[in-house]
Amino acid sequence: MIEELLPPGVASSEAFDDEAPAVLFAAEAALMEGRRERRRAQFATARACARRALAGLGREPVALLPGPGGAPQWPSGVVGSITHCEGYRAAVAAPAGVVAALGIDAEPAGPLPRGVLGLIASAGERAALASLAVADGSVPWERIFFSAKEAVYKAWYPATGVWLGFRDAEVVLSPAGTFRAVLRPPVPVPVPVPVDPVYEGRWLAGGGLVLTVVARTVAGRAAGPAAAQATAGSAAS
């Protein structure tokens, strides 16, 4: 599913179930000590997806440990993102010289828990979502909205190191499968990080899942050939 949302030059891998066994590096396994078996399997499968995405770029497998803010630390010269939810795990990676910021998120397609929308959405955003629901009530708009904000943050934080809250990104969804986010970071972004306050993304809903992607290419550079993509998973997509 995820490759439908990605520009050329971004390698991807996804799985719809946990792989047995999915091998972890020692430092990764140490992070999972004492965790429930289900959580360990989910983590291991997501890391296996990430290493397949790296292989799609011709990179060797490495441990992917969380850095500041919890985002995985990718090898030098690579940007990437990992996501996992019930029934789905995925990872994407791209050369940093081609893609400046990359974030993905997957969510179950059901409604948001009660009270969550009021915490993450402005009055204007809630009104826009209500209008979308009136036009097509079969689409899980609120869940797509939540996922889009997650993808925006996953793209933003590794590129800037600046915390971004849910209310610091104003997201507008389009029925055409795209979204636009205007960012208002709570603190100045340190120079020399170039910042464009508008992020564009794409969304997809199907098979009980919602997927969102933000992939910002480096200014003046086109994404690489489609042949650079690599997809794999424990189930055919």
Coordinates of N, CA and C in Angstrom, one line a residue:
M1 N 0.8 -1.2 0.0 CA 0.0 0.0 0.0 C 0.8 1.3 0.0
I2 N 1.9 1.3 0.8 CA 2.6 2.5 1.0 C 3.3 3.1 -0.2
E3 N 3.7 2.2 -1.1 CA 4.4 2.7 -2.3 C 3.5 3.5 -3.2
E4 N 2.2 3.4 -3.1 CA 1.2 4.2 -3.9 C 1.3 5.7 -3.5
L5 N 1.9 6.0 -2.3 CA 1.9 7.3 -1.9 C 3.3 8.0 -2.0
L6 N 4.3 7.2 -2.4 CA 5.7 7.7 -2.4 C 6.1 8.2 -3.8
P7 N 7.0 9.3 -3.7 CA 7.6 9.7 -5.0 C 8.7 8.7 -5.4
P8 N 9.1 8.8 -6.7 CA 10.2 7.9 -7.1 C 11.5 8.3 -6.3
G9 N 12.3 7.2 -6.1 CA 13.5 7.4 -5.3 C 13.4 7.1 -3.9
V10 N 12.2 6.9 -3.4 CA 12.0 6.5 -2.0 C 11.8 5.0 -1.9
A11 N 12.7 4.3 -1.2 CA 12.6 2.8 -1.0 C 11.6 2.5 0.1
S12 N 10.8 1.4 0.0 CA 9.8 1.1 1.0 C 9.7 -0.4 1.2
S13 N 9.2 -0.8 2.4 CA 8.9 -2.1 2.7 C 7.8 -2.2 3.7
E14 N 6.9 -3.1 3.6 CA 5.8 -3.2 4.5 C 5.4 -4.6 4.8
A15 N 4.8 -4.8 5.9 CA 4.3 -6.2 6.3 C 3.0 -6.0 7.0
F16 N 2.1 -7.0 6.8 CA 0.8 -7.0 7.4 C 0.7 -8.0 8.6
D17 N 1.8 -8.6 8.9 CA 1.8 -9.4 10.1 C 3.2 -9.5 10.6
D18 N 3.5 -10.0 11.8 CA 4.8 -10.0 12.4 C 5.5 -11.3 11.8
E19 N 6.8 -11.1 11.5 CA 7.6 -12.1 10.9 C 8.3 -12.9 12.1
A20 N 8.4 -14.2 11.8 CA 9.1 -15.0 12.8 C 10.1 -15.9 12.2
P21 N 11.4 -15.8 12.6 CA 11.9 -14.7 13.5 C 12.3 -13.5 12.7
A22 N 12.2 -12.3 13.3 CA 12.7 -11.1 12.7 C 13.9 -10.7 13.6
V23 N 15.1 -10.8 13.0 CA 16.4 -10.7 13.8 C 16.6 -9.2 14.1
L24 N 17.0 -9.0 15.4 CA 17.4 -7.6 15.9 C 18.9 -7.6 16.1
F25 N 19.5 -6.4 16.0 CA 20.8 -6.2 16.5 C 20.8 -6.2 18.0
A26 N 21.9 -6.5 18.6 CA 21.9 -6.6 20.1 C 21.4 -5.3 20.8
A27 N 21.8 -4.2 20.3 CA 21.4 -2.9 20.9 C 19.9 -2.7 20.8
E28 N 19.3 -3.2 19.7 CA 17.9 -3.1 19.5 C 17.2 -4.1 20.4
A29 N 17.7 -5.3 20.5 CA 17.1 -6.3 21.4 C 17.1 -5.8 22.9
A30 N 18.1 -5.1 23.2 CA 18.2 -4.6 24.6 C 17.1 -3.6 24.9
L31 N 16.7 -2.8 23.9 CA 15.6 -1.9 24.1 C 14.3 -2.6 24.4
M32 N 14.1 -3.8 23.9 CA 12.9 -4.6 24.1 C 12.9 -5.5 25.3
E33 N 13.9 -5.5 26.0 CA 14.0 -6.4 27.2 C 12.9 -6.0 28.2
G34 N 12.1 -7.0 28.6 CA 11.0 -6.8 29.6 C 9.7 -6.3 28.9
R35 N 9.7 -6.1 27.6 CA 8.5 -5.8 26.9 C 7.7 -7.0 26.6
R36 N 6.4 -6.8 26.3 CA 5.5 -7.9 26.0 C 5.9 -8.5 24.6
E37 N 5.7 -9.8 24.5 CA 6.1 -10.5 23.3 C 5.5 -9.8 22.0
R38 N 4.2 -9.4 22.1 CA 3.6 -8.8 20.9 C 4.3 -7.5 20.5
R39 N 4.7 -6.7 21.5 CA 5.4 -5.4 21.2 C 6.8 -5.7 20.7
R40 N 7.5 -6.8 21.2 CA 8.8 -7.1 20.6 C 8.7 -7.5 19.2
A41 N 7.7 -8.4 18.9 CA 7.5 -8.8 17.5 C 7.2 -7.7 16.6
Q42 N 6.3 -6.8 17.0 CA 6.0 -5.6 16.2 C 7.2 -4.8 15.9
F43 N 8.0 -4.5 16.9 CA 9.2 -3.7 16.8 C 10.2 -4.4 15.8
A44 N 10.4 -5.7 16.0 CA 11.3 -6.4 15.2 C 10.9 -6.4 13.7
T45 N 9.6 -6.6 13.4 CA 9.1 -6.6 12.1 C 9.3 -5.2 11.4
A46 N 9.0 -4.2 12.2 CA 9.2 -2.8 11.6 C 10.7 -2.6 11.3
R47 N 11.6 -3.1 12.2 CA 13.0 -2.9 11.9 C 13.5 -3.7 10.7
A48 N 12.9 -4.9 10.5 CA 13.1 -5.7 9.3 C 12.7 -4.9 8.1
C49 N 11.5 -4.3 8.1 CA 11.1 -3.5 7.0 C 12.1 -2.4 6.7
A50 N 12.6 -1.7 7.8 CA 13.5 -0.6 7.6 C 14.8 -1.1 6.9
R51 N 15.3 -2.3 7.3 CA 16.5 -2.8 6.7 C 16.3 -3.2 5.2
R52 N 15.1 -3.6 4.9 CA 14.8 -3.9 3.5 C 14.8 -2.6 2.7
A53 N 14.2 -1.5 3.3 CA 14.2 -0.3 2.6 C 15.6 0.3 2.4
L54 N 16.5 0.1 3.4 CA 17.9 0.5 3.2 C 18.5 -0.3 2.1
A55 N 18.2 -1.6 2.1 CA 18.8 -2.5 1.0 C 18.4 -2.0 -0.4
G56 N 17.2 -1.4 -0.4 CA 16.7 -0.9 -1.7 C 17.5 0.3 -2.2
L57 N 18.2 1.0 -1.2 CA 19.1 2.1 -1.6 C 20.6 1.6 -1.7
G58 N 20.8 0.3 -1.6 CA 22.1 -0.2 -1.7 C 22.9 -0.1 -0.4
R59 N 22.2 0.1 0.7 CA 22.9 0.3 2.0 C 22.9 -1.0 2.8
E60 N 23.9 -1.2 3.6 CA 24.1 -2.3 4.5 C 23.1 -2.2 5.7
P61 N 22.7 -3.4 6.2 CA 21.8 -3.4 7.4 C 22.6 -2.8 8.6
V62 N 21.9 -2.0 9.4 CA 22.5 -1.4 10.6 C 21.4 -1.4 11.7
A63 N 21.8 -1.3 13.0 CA 20.9 -1.1 14.0 C 20.2 0.3 13.9
L64 N 19.0 0.4 14.1 CA 18.2 1.7 14.1 C 17.7 2.0 15.5
L65 N 18.5 2.8 16.2 CA 18.1 3.1 17.6 C 17.5 4.4 17.7
P66 N 16.6 4.6 18.6 CA 15.9 5.9 18.8 C 16.9 7.0 19.2
G67 N 16.7 8.2 18.6 CA 17.5 9.3 19.0 C 16.7 10.3 19.8
P68 N 17.1 11.6 19.8 CA 16.3 12.6 20.5 C 14.9 12.6 20.0
G69 N 13.9 12.7 20.8 CA 12.5 12.7 20.4 C 11.9 11.4 20.0
G70 N 12.8 10.3 20.1 CA 12.3 9.0 19.8 C 12.4 8.5 18.4
A71 N 12.7 9.4 17.4 CA 12.8 9.1 16.0 C 14.0 8.2 15.8
P72 N 13.9 7.2 14.9 CA 15.0 6.3 14.6 C 16.2 7.1 14.0
Q73 N 17.4 6.7 14.4 CA 18.6 7.3 13.8 C 19.0 6.5 12.6
W74 N 18.9 7.1 11.5 CA 19.2 6.5 10.2 C 20.7 6.7 9.9
P75 N 21.3 5.9 9.0 CA 22.7 6.0 8.7 C 22.9 7.4 8.0
S76 N 24.1 7.9 8.1 CA 24.5 9.1 7.5 C 24.1 9.1 6.0
G77 N 23.5 10.2 5.6 CA 23.2 10.3 4.2 C 21.8 9.8 3.8
V78 N 21.1 9.3 4.8 CA 19.8 8.7 4.6 C 18.7 9.4 5.5
V79 N 17.6 9.6 4.9 CA 16.4 10.0 5.7 C 15.4 8.9 5.6
G80 N 14.6 8.7 6.7 CA 13.7 7.6 6.7 C 12.6 7.8 7.7
S81 N 11.7 6.8 7.8 CA 10.6 6.9 8.7 C 10.0 5.5 8.9
I82 N 9.5 5.2 10.1 CA 9.0 3.9 10.4 C 7.6 4.1 11.0
T83 N 6.7 3.2 10.7 CA 5.4 3.2 11.4 C 4.9 1.8 11.6
H84 N 4.0 1.7 12.6 CA 3.4 0.4 12.9 C 2.1 0.6 13.7
C85 N 1.1 -0.2 13.3 CA -0.1 -0.2 14.0 C -0.7 -1.6 13.9
E86 N -1.8 -1.8 14.5 CA -2.4 -3.2 14.4 C -2.6 -3.6 13.0
G87 N -2.0 -4.7 12.6 CA -2.1 -5.3 11.3 C -1.2 -4.7 10.2
Y88 N -0.3 -3.8 10.6 CA 0.5 -3.2 9.6 C 1.8 -2.6 10.2
R89 N 2.9 -2.8 9.4 CA 4.2 -2.2 9.8 C 4.9 -1.8 8.4
A90 N 5.6 -0.7 8.5 CA 6.2 -0.2 7.2 C 7.4 0.7 7.5
A91 N 8.3 0.8 6.6 CA 9.4 1.7 6.7 C 9.7 2.3 5.3
V92 N 10.2 3.5 5.3 CA 10.7 4.1 4.0 C 12.0 4.8 4.2
A93 N 12.8 4.9 3.2 CA 14.1 5.5 3.2 C 14.5 6.1 1.9
A94 N 15.3 7.2 1.9 CA 15.7 7.8 0.7 C 17.0 8.5 0.9
P95 N 17.8 8.8 -0.1 CA 19.0 9.5 0.0 C 18.7 10.9 0.5
A96 N 19.5 11.4 1.5 CA 19.3 12.8 2.0 C 19.5 13.8 1.0
G97 N 20.3 13.5 -0.1 CA 20.5 14.5 -1.1 C 19.4 14.6 -2.1
V98 N 18.4 13.7 -2.0 CA 17.2 13.8 -2.8 C 16.0 14.2 -2.1
V99 N 15.8 13.6 -0.9 CA 14.6 13.9 0.0 C 15.1 14.6 1.2
A100 N 14.6 15.8 1.5 CA 15.0 16.5 2.7 C 14.2 16.1 4.0
A101 N 13.0 15.7 3.8 CA 12.2 15.4 5.0 C 11.2 14.3 4.6
L102 N 11.1 13.3 5.5 CA 10.3 12.1 5.1 C 9.5 11.6 6.4
G103 N 8.2 11.5 6.3 CA 7.5 11.0 7.4 C 6.3 10.2 7.0
I104 N 6.1 9.0 7.6 CA 4.9 8.2 7.3 C 4.2 7.8 8.6
D105 N 2.9 7.5 8.4 CA 2.1 7.1 9.6 C 1.0 6.1 9.1
A106 N 0.7 5.1 9.9 CA -0.3 4.2 9.7 C -1.2 4.1 10.9
E107 N -2.5 4.0 10.7 CA -3.5 4.0 11.8 C -4.6 3.0 11.4
P108 N -5.3 2.4 12.4 CA -6.5 1.7 12.0 C -7.6 2.7 11.6
A109 N -8.4 2.3 10.7 CA -9.4 3.2 10.0 C -10.6 3.5 10.9
G110 N -10.6 3.0 12.1 CA -11.8 3.3 12.9 C -11.8 4.8 13.5
P111 N -12.8 5.1 14.2 CA -12.9 6.5 14.7 C -11.9 6.8 15.8
L112 N -11.6 8.0 16.0 CA -10.6 8.4 17.0 C -11.3 8.2 18.4
P113 N -10.5 7.9 19.4 CA -11.1 7.8 20.8 C -11.8 9.1 21.1
R114 N -12.7 9.0 21.9 CA -13.5 10.2 22.4 C -12.6 11.2 23.0
G115 N -12.8 12.5 22.6 CA -12.1 13.6 23.2 C -10.8 13.9 22.5
V116 N -10.2 13.0 21.7 CA -8.9 13.3 21.0 C -9.0 14.4 20.0
L117 N -10.0 14.5 19.2 CA -10.1 15.5 18.2 C -10.1 16.9 18.8
G118 N -10.7 17.1 19.9 CA -10.7 18.4 20.5 C -9.4 18.8 21.0
L119 N -8.5 17.8 21.3 CA -7.1 18.1 21.7 C -6.2 18.5 20.6
I120 N -6.4 18.0 19.4 CA -5.5 18.1 18.3 C -5.9 19.0 17.2
A121 N -7.2 19.4 17.2 CA -7.7 20.2 16.1 C -8.2 21.6 16.6
S122 N -8.0 22.6 15.7 CA -8.6 23.9 16.0 C -10.1 23.9 15.6
A123 N -10.8 25.0 15.9 CA -12.2 25.1 15.6 C -12.3 25.0 14.1
G124 N -11.4 25.7 13.4 CA -11.5 25.7 11.9 C -11.3 24.3 11.3
E125 N -10.3 23.6 11.9 CA -10.0 22.2 11.4 C -11.2 21.3 11.7
R126 N -11.9 21.5 12.8 CA -13.0 20.6 13.1 C -14.2 20.9 12.2
A127 N -14.4 22.2 11.8 CA -15.4 22.6 10.9 C -15.2 22.0 9.5
A128 N -13.9 22.0 9.1 CA -13.6 21.5 7.8 C -13.8 20.0 7.8
L129 N -13.5 19.3 8.8 CA -13.7 17.8 8.9 C -15.2 17.5 8.9
A130 N -16.0 18.3 9.6 CA -17.4 18.1 9.6 C -18.0 18.2 8.2
S131 N -17.5 19.2 7.4 CA -17.9 19.4 6.0 C -17.6 18.2 5.2
L132 N -16.4 17.7 5.4 CA -15.9 16.5 4.6 C -16.8 15.3 5.0
A133 N -17.2 15.1 6.2 CA -18.0 14.0 6.7 C -19.4 14.1 6.1
V134 N -19.9 15.3 5.9 CA -21.2 15.5 5.3 C -21.2 15.1 3.9
A135 N -20.1 15.5 3.2 CA -20.0 15.1 1.7 C -19.8 13.7 1.5
D136 N -19.0 13.0 2.4 CA -18.7 11.5 2.2 C -18.5 10.9 3.6
G137 N -19.5 10.4 4.2 CA -19.4 9.8 5.5 C -18.7 8.5 5.6
S138 N -18.4 7.9 4.4 CA -17.8 6.6 4.4 C -16.3 6.7 4.7
V139 N -15.7 7.8 4.6 CA -14.3 8.0 4.8 C -13.9 8.4 6.2
P140 N -12.9 7.8 6.8 CA -12.6 8.1 8.2 C -11.8 9.3 8.3
W141 N -12.4 10.5 8.1 CA -11.7 11.8 8.0 C -10.9 12.1 9.2
E142 N -11.5 11.9 10.4 CA -10.8 12.3 11.6 C -9.6 11.5 11.8
R143 N -9.6 10.2 11.5 CA -8.4 9.3 11.6 C -7.3 9.7 10.6
I144 N -7.7 10.1 9.4 CA -6.8 10.5 8.4 C -6.1 11.8 8.9
F145 N -6.9 12.7 9.4 CA -6.4 14.0 10.0 C -5.4 13.7 11.0
F146 N -5.7 12.9 12.0 CA -4.7 12.5 13.1 C -3.5 12.0 12.5
S147 N -3.6 11.0 11.5 CA -2.4 10.4 10.9 C -1.6 11.4 10.1
A148 N -2.3 12.4 9.4 CA -1.5 13.4 8.7 C -0.7 14.2 9.6
K149 N -1.2 14.6 10.8 CA -0.4 15.4 11.7 C 0.8 14.5 12.3
E150 N 0.6 13.3 12.5 CA 1.7 12.4 12.9 C 2.8 12.3 11.8
A151 N 2.4 12.2 10.5 CA 3.4 12.1 9.5 C 4.1 13.4 9.3
V152 N 3.4 14.6 9.5 CA 4.1 15.9 9.4 C 5.1 16.0 10.5
Y153 N 4.8 15.6 11.7 CA 5.8 15.6 12.8 C 7.0 14.7 12.6
K154 N 6.7 13.6 12.1 CA 7.8 12.6 11.8 C 8.8 13.2 10.7
A155 N 8.2 13.9 9.8 CA 9.1 14.6 8.8 C 9.8 15.8 9.3
W156 N 9.1 16.5 10.2 CA 9.6 17.8 10.7 C 10.7 17.7 11.7
Y157 N 10.5 16.8 12.7 CA 11.4 16.8 13.9 C 12.8 16.4 13.5
P158 N 13.0 15.3 12.8 CA 14.4 14.9 12.4 C 15.2 16.0 11.6
A159 N 14.4 16.7 10.8 CA 15.0 17.8 10.0 C 15.4 19.0 10.8
T160 N 14.7 19.3 11.9 CA 14.9 20.6 12.6 C 15.3 20.4 14.0
G161 N 14.9 19.3 14.7 CA 15.2 19.2 16.1 C 14.3 20.0 17.0
V162 N 13.2 20.6 16.4 CA 12.3 21.4 17.1 C 11.0 20.7 17.4
W163 N 10.6 20.6 18.6 CA 9.3 20.0 19.0 C 8.1 20.7 18.3
L164 N 7.2 19.9 17.8 CA 6.0 20.5 17.1 C 4.8 19.8 17.7
G165 N 3.9 20.6 18.3 CA 2.7 20.0 18.9 C 1.6 19.9 17.9
F166 N 0.5 19.1 18.2 CA -0.6 18.9 17.3 C -1.2 20.2 16.8
R167 N -1.3 21.2 17.7 CA -1.9 22.5 17.4 C -1.0 23.4 16.6
D168 N 0.3 23.0 16.5 CA 1.3 23.8 15.7 C 1.3 23.5 14.3
A169 N 0.5 22.6 13.8 CA 0.3 22.3 12.4 C -1.1 22.4 12.0
E170 N -1.5 23.3 11.1 CA -2.9 23.5 10.6 C -3.0 22.6 9.4
V171 N -3.8 21.5 9.5 CA -3.9 20.6 8.4 C -5.2 20.7 7.7
V172 N -5.2 20.7 6.3 CA -6.4 20.7 5.5 C -6.3 19.5 4.6
L173 N -7.3 18.6 4.7 CA -7.4 17.4 3.9 C -8.2 17.7 2.6
S174 N -7.8 17.0 1.5 CA -8.5 17.1 0.3 C -9.1 15.7 0.0
P175 N -10.3 15.6 -0.5 CA -10.9 14.3 -0.9 C -10.1 13.7 -2.0
A176 N -9.2 14.4 -2.7 CA -8.4 13.8 -3.8 C -7.2 13.0 -3.3
G177 N -7.1 12.8 -2.0 CA -6.0 12.0 -1.4 C -4.8 12.8 -1.1
T178 N -4.9 14.1 -0.9 CA -3.7 14.9 -0.5 C -4.1 15.7 0.7
F179 N -3.1 16.3 1.3 CA -3.3 17.2 2.4 C -2.2 18.3 2.4
R180 N -2.5 19.4 3.1 CA -1.6 20.5 3.2 C -1.5 20.9 4.7
A181 N -0.3 21.1 5.2 CA -0.1 21.5 6.5 C 0.7 22.8 6.6
V182 N 0.2 23.8 7.3 CA 0.9 25.0 7.5 C 1.5 25.0 9.0
L183 N 2.8 25.1 9.1 CA 3.4 24.9 10.4 C 3.7 26.2 11.1
R184 N 3.5 26.2 12.4 CA 3.8 27.4 13.2 C 4.5 26.9 14.4
P185 N 5.9 26.6 14.3 CA 6.6 26.0 15.4 C 6.6 27.0 16.6
P186 N 6.6 26.4 17.8 CA 6.5 27.2 19.0 C 7.7 28.0 19.4
V187 N 8.9 27.6 18.8 CA 10.1 28.3 19.0 C 10.8 28.5 17.7
P188 N 11.7 29.4 17.6 CA 12.5 29.6 16.3 C 13.3 28.4 15.9
V189 N 13.3 28.1 14.6 CA 14.1 27.0 14.1 C 15.5 27.4 14.0
P190 N 16.5 26.7 14.6 CA 17.9 27.1 14.5 C 18.4 27.2 13.1
V191 N 19.1 28.3 12.9 CA 19.8 28.4 11.6 C 21.0 27.4 11.6
P192 N 21.4 26.8 10.5 CA 21.1 27.1 9.2 C 20.0 26.2 8.6
V193 N 19.1 25.6 9.4 CA 18.1 24.8 8.8 C 17.1 25.6 8.0
P194 N 17.0 25.3 6.7 CA 16.0 26.0 5.9 C 14.6 25.5 6.2
V195 N 13.7 26.4 6.4 CA 12.3 26.0 6.8 C 11.3 26.6 5.8
D196 N 10.5 25.7 5.2 CA 9.3 26.2 4.5 C 8.2 25.8 5.3
P197 N 7.3 26.7 5.8 CA 6.3 26.4 6.7 C 5.1 25.6 6.2
V198 N 5.2 25.2 4.9 CA 4.1 24.5 4.3 C 4.6 23.1 3.9
Y199 N 3.9 22.1 4.4 CA 4.2 20.7 4.1 C 3.1 20.1 3.3
E200 N 3.4 19.4 2.2 CA 2.4 18.7 1.4 C 2.5 17.2 1.7
G201 N 1.3 16.5 1.7 CA 1.3 15.1 1.9 C 0.2 14.4 1.1
R202 N 0.2 13.1 1.2 CA -0.8 12.3 0.5 C -1.3 11.3 1.5
W203 N -2.6 10.9 1.3 CA -3.2 9.9 2.2 C -3.9 8.8 1.4
L204 N -4.1 7.7 2.1 CA -4.8 6.5 1.4 C -5.5 5.8 2.5
A205 N -6.8 5.4 2.3 CA -7.6 4.6 3.2 C -8.1 3.4 2.5
G206 N -7.9 2.2 3.1 CA -8.4 1.0 2.5 C -8.0 -0.2 3.3
G207 N -8.7 -1.3 3.2 CA -8.3 -2.5 4.0 C -8.3 -2.3 5.5
G208 N -9.1 -1.4 6.0 CA -9.1 -1.2 7.4 C -8.0 -0.4 7.9
L209 N -7.2 0.3 7.0 CA -6.1 1.1 7.4 C -6.2 2.5 6.8
V210 N -5.5 3.4 7.5 CA -5.2 4.7 7.0 C -3.7 4.9 6.9
L211 N -3.2 5.4 5.8 CA -1.8 5.7 5.6 C -1.6 7.1 5.2
T212 N -0.6 7.8 5.7 CA -0.3 9.1 5.3 C 1.3 9.3 5.1
V213 N 1.6 10.1 4.1 CA 3.1 10.3 3.8 C 3.3 11.8 3.6
V214 N 4.4 12.3 4.1 CA 5.0 13.5 3.8 C 6.4 13.3 3.2
A215 N 6.7 13.7 2.0 CA 8.0 13.5 1.4 C 8.4 14.7 0.7
R216 N 9.3 15.5 1.3 CA 9.7 16.8 0.7 C 11.0 16.6 0.0
T217 N 11.1 16.8 -1.3 CA 12.3 16.6 -2.1 C 13.2 17.8 -1.9
V218 N 14.5 17.6 -2.0 CA 15.4 18.7 -1.9 C 15.2 19.7 -3.1
A219 N 15.2 21.0 -2.8 CA 14.9 22.0 -3.8 C 15.9 21.9 -4.9
G220 N 15.4 21.9 -6.1 CA 16.2 21.9 -7.3 C 16.7 20.5 -7.7
R221 N 16.2 19.5 -7.0 CA 16.6 18.1 -7.3 C 15.4 17.3 -7.5
A222 N 15.4 16.5 -8.6 CA 14.3 15.6 -8.9 C 14.5 14.3 -8.1
A223 N 13.5 13.6 -7.7 CA 13.7 12.3 -7.1 C 14.2 11.4 -8.1
G224 N 14.9 10.3 -7.6 CA 15.6 9.4 -8.5 C 14.7 8.5 -9.2
P225 N 15.2 7.6 -10.0 CA 14.4 6.7 -10.9 C 13.5 5.8 -10.0
A226 N 12.4 5.4 -10.6 CA 11.5 4.5 -9.9 C 12.2 3.2 -9.6
A227 N 13.2 2.8 -10.3 CA 13.9 1.6 -10.1 C 14.5 1.5 -8.7
A228 N 14.7 2.7 -8.1 CA 15.3 2.8 -6.8 C 14.4 2.2 -5.7
Q229 N 13.1 2.1 -6.0 CA 12.2 1.6 -5.0 C 12.4 0.1 -4.8
A230 N 12.1 -0.3 -3.5 CA 12.1 -1.7 -3.2 C 11.0 -2.0 -2.3
T231 N 10.2 -2.9 -2.6 CA 9.1 -3.3 -1.7 C 9.1 -4.7 -1.4
A232 N 8.8 -5.0 -0.1 CA 8.7 -6.4 0.3 C 7.8 -6.5 1.6
G233 N 7.4 -7.6 1.9 CA 6.6 -7.8 3.1 C 6.2 -9.2 3.4
S234 N 5.6 -9.4 4.5 CA 5.3 -10.8 4.9 C 4.0 -11.2 4.2
A235 N 3.3 -10.3 3.6 CA 2.1 -10.6 2.8 C 2.1 -9.8 1.6
A236 N 1.5 -10.3 0.5 CA 1.5 -9.5 -0.8 C 0.5 -8.4 -0.6
S237 N 0.9 -7.2 -1.2 CA 0.0 -6.1 -1.2 C -0.7 -5.9 -2.5

